[in-house]
C-alpha atoms as one frame of an Amber mdcrd trajectory, in Angstrom:
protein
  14.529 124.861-164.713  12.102 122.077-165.988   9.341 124.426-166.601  11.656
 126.358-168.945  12.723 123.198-170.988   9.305 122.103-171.645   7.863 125.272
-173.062   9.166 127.465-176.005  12.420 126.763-175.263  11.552 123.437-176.897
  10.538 124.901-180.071  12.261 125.061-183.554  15.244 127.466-183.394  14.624
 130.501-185.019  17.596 131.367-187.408  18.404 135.397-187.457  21.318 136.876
-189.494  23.336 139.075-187.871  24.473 142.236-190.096  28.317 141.910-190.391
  30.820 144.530-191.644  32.714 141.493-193.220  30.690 138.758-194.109  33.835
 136.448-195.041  33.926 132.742-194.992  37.000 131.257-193.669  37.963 128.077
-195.303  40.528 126.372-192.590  41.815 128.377-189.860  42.663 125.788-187.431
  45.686 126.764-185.638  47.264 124.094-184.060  49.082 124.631-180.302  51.850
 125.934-180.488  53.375 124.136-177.591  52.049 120.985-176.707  53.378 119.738
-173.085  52.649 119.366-169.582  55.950 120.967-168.355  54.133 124.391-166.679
  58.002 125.411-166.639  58.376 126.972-169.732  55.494 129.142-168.992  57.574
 130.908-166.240  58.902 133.650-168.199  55.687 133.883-170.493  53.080 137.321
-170.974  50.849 135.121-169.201  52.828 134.666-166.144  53.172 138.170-165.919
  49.320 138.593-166.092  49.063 136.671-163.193  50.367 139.858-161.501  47.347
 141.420-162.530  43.700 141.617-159.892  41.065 139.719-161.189  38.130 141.680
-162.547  34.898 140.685-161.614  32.662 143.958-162.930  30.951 143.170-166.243
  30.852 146.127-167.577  34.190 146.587-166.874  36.564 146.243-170.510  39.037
 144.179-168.303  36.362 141.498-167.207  37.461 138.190-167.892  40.056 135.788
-167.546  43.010 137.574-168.996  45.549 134.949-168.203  43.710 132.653-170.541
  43.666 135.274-173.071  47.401 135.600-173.032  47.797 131.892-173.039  45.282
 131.671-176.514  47.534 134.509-177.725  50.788 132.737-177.339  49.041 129.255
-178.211  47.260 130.780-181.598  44.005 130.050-180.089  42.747 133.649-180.363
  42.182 133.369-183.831  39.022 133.863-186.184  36.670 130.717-186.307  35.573
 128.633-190.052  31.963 130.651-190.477  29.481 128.627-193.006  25.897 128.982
-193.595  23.362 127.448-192.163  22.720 124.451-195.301  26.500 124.429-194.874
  26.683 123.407-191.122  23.296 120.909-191.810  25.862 118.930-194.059  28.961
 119.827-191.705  27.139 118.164-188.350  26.555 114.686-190.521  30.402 113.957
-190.917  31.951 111.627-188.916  33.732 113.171-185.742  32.418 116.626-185.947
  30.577 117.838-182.277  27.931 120.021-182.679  27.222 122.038-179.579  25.191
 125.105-178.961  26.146 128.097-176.855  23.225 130.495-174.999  23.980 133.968
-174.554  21.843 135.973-172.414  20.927 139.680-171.722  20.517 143.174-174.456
  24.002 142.656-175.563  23.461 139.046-176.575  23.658 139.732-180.106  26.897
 141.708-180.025  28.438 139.256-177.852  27.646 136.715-180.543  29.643 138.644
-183.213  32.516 139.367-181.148  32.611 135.495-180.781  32.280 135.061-184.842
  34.345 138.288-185.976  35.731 140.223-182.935  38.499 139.943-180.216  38.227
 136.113-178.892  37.177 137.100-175.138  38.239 134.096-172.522  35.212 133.791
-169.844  35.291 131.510-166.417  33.598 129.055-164.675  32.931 125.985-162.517
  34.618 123.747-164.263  37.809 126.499-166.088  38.069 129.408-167.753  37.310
 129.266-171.644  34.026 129.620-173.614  31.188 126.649-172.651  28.578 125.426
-174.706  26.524 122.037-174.561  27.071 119.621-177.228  26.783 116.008-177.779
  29.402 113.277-176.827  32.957 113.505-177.605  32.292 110.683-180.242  29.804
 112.962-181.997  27.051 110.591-180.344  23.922 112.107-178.302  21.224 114.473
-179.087  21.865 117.755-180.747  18.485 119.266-179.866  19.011 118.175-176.266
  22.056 120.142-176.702  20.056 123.515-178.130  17.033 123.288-175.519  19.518
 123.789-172.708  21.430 126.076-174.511  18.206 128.254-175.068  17.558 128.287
-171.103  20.937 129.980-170.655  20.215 132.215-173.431  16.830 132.784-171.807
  13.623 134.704-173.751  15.893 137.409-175.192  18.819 135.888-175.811  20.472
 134.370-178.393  22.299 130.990-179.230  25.142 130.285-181.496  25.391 127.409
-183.574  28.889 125.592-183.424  30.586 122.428-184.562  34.202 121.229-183.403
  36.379 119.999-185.901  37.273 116.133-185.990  40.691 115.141-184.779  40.523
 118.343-182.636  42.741 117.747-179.266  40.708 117.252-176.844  40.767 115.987
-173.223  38.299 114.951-170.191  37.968 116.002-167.132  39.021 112.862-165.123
  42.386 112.966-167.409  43.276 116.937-166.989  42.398 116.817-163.214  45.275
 113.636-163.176  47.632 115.544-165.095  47.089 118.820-163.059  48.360 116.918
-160.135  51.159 115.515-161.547  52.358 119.677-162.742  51.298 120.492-159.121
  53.587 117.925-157.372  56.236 119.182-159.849  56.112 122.715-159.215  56.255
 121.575-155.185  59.501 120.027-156.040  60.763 123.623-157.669  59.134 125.731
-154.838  61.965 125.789-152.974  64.332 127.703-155.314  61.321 130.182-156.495
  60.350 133.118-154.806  57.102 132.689-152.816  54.929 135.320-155.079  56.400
 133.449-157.938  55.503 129.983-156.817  51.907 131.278-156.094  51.640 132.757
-159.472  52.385 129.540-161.249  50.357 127.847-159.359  47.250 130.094-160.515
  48.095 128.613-164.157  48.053 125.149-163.049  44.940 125.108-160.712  42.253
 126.700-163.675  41.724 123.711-165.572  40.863 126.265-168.599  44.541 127.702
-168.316  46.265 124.595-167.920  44.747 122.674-170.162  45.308 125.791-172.944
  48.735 125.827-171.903  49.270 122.148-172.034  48.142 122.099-176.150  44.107
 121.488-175.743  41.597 123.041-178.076  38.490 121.676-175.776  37.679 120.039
-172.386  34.873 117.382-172.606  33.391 117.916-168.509  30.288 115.730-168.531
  26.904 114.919-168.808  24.520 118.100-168.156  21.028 118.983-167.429  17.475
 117.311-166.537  18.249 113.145-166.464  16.235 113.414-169.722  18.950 115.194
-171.665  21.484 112.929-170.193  22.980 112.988-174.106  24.022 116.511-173.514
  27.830 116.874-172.720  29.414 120.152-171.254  32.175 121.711-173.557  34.797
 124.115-172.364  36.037 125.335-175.799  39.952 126.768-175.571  40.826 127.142
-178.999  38.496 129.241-181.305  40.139 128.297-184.610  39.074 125.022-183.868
  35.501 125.977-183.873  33.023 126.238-187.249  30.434 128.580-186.074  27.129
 129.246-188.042  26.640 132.997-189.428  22.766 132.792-188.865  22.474 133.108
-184.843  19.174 131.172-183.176  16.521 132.672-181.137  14.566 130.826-178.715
């Protein structure tokens, strides 16, 4: 809401240091995909075709909640890996090379803070959404060009009074694709799994279908560490650019998590 982007939200981030068991510093773990193609076949005998067998789970509380295709897709893919974690004075001189996207990701409610170092240190949990499955944040343009604190006012509305925002930057040269190109190329795997319908089973046809029509899983599965959806926000923040972040070694995320 406009009211809540034009009062403290607006402010200075507040940095607060989370107390880790293991404050380590990971120099490069980018993992690259694994496979790299837009032939959905050789998914057909894959863990995460089998967890397509599995209900979705839309409880919260609920230890299954999630998208846990995705998460067998990161698995397979690498993706699921730890992120590069730097101070903040290191991630001030990170954000100034050329290529690297900072973006900003609000997390909301009591558990904002633990979700946060889940994201940095724990078990790489695979979310939905409007636009895929995978982990959002705002950032700036996918040629590093906008305004980051566009990018960390709207964060801070999704993270709300209580909440808390992490501070992220994706690597240069990461593989990334937009929306208008993924939606073209989930066609194209659609219209080739109609041609194979006939000689699958119809549970099995429906199945592979589900990893085709979640841009999140698809594009995971096709070799993508981020989907670049659009502008976001007020007309004013027009600079801001939706992320959908697949692969979490691709991220460097700063220790010191931001208040609003």
């Amino acid at each position: 809401p406009a009211e809540v982007v034009n009062c403290r939200c607006a402010e200075s981030p507040v940095p607060v240091t989370l107390h880790m068991e293991d404050d380590i510093e990971y120099q490069d773990p980018y993992q690259p995909a694994r496979i790299q193609t837009d032939d959905m076949s050789v998914w057909d005998r894959s863990s995460a075709m089998e967890a397509t067998k599995r209900p979705v789970e839309y409880d919260k509380d609920s230890p299954n909640y999630g998208d846990h295709v995705l998460k067998e897709i990161s698995k397979a893919q690498g993706f699921d890996g730890k992120p590069r974690v730097v101070s903040k004075e290191q991630m001030d001189a990170l954000v100034k090379e050329k290529g690297v996207v900072e973006m900003y990701r609000g997390l909301s409610g009591e558990r904002a803070d633990a979700y946060a170092k889940q994201f940095i240190y724990g078990d790489f949990f695979c979310g939905r959404g409007a636009h895929g499955s995978g982990t959002y944040a705002a950032g700036v343009g996918v040629a590093a060009k906008g305004d980051p604190k566009s990018a960390w006012t709207l964060a801070s509305t999704y993270a709300e009074r209580d909440g808390t925002v992490l501070r992220m930057a994706l690597r240069p040269g990461a593989r990334v694709i937009d929306e208008r190109s993924l939606a073209a190329k989930m066609h194209a795997a659609l219209d080739e799994l109609g041609e194979r319908a006939a000689s699958m089973p119809r549970d099995e046809y429906l199945r592979a279908r589900s990893l085709i029509e979640d841009p999140g899983r698809f594009a995971a599965a096709s070799g993508y560490d981020a989907i670049v959806v659009g502008s976001m926000g007020p007309e004013s923040m027009d600079t801001v650019t939706t992320w959908v972040v697949l692969n979490r070694t691709a991220l460097t995320v700063q220790k010191e998590v931001l208040k609003p």
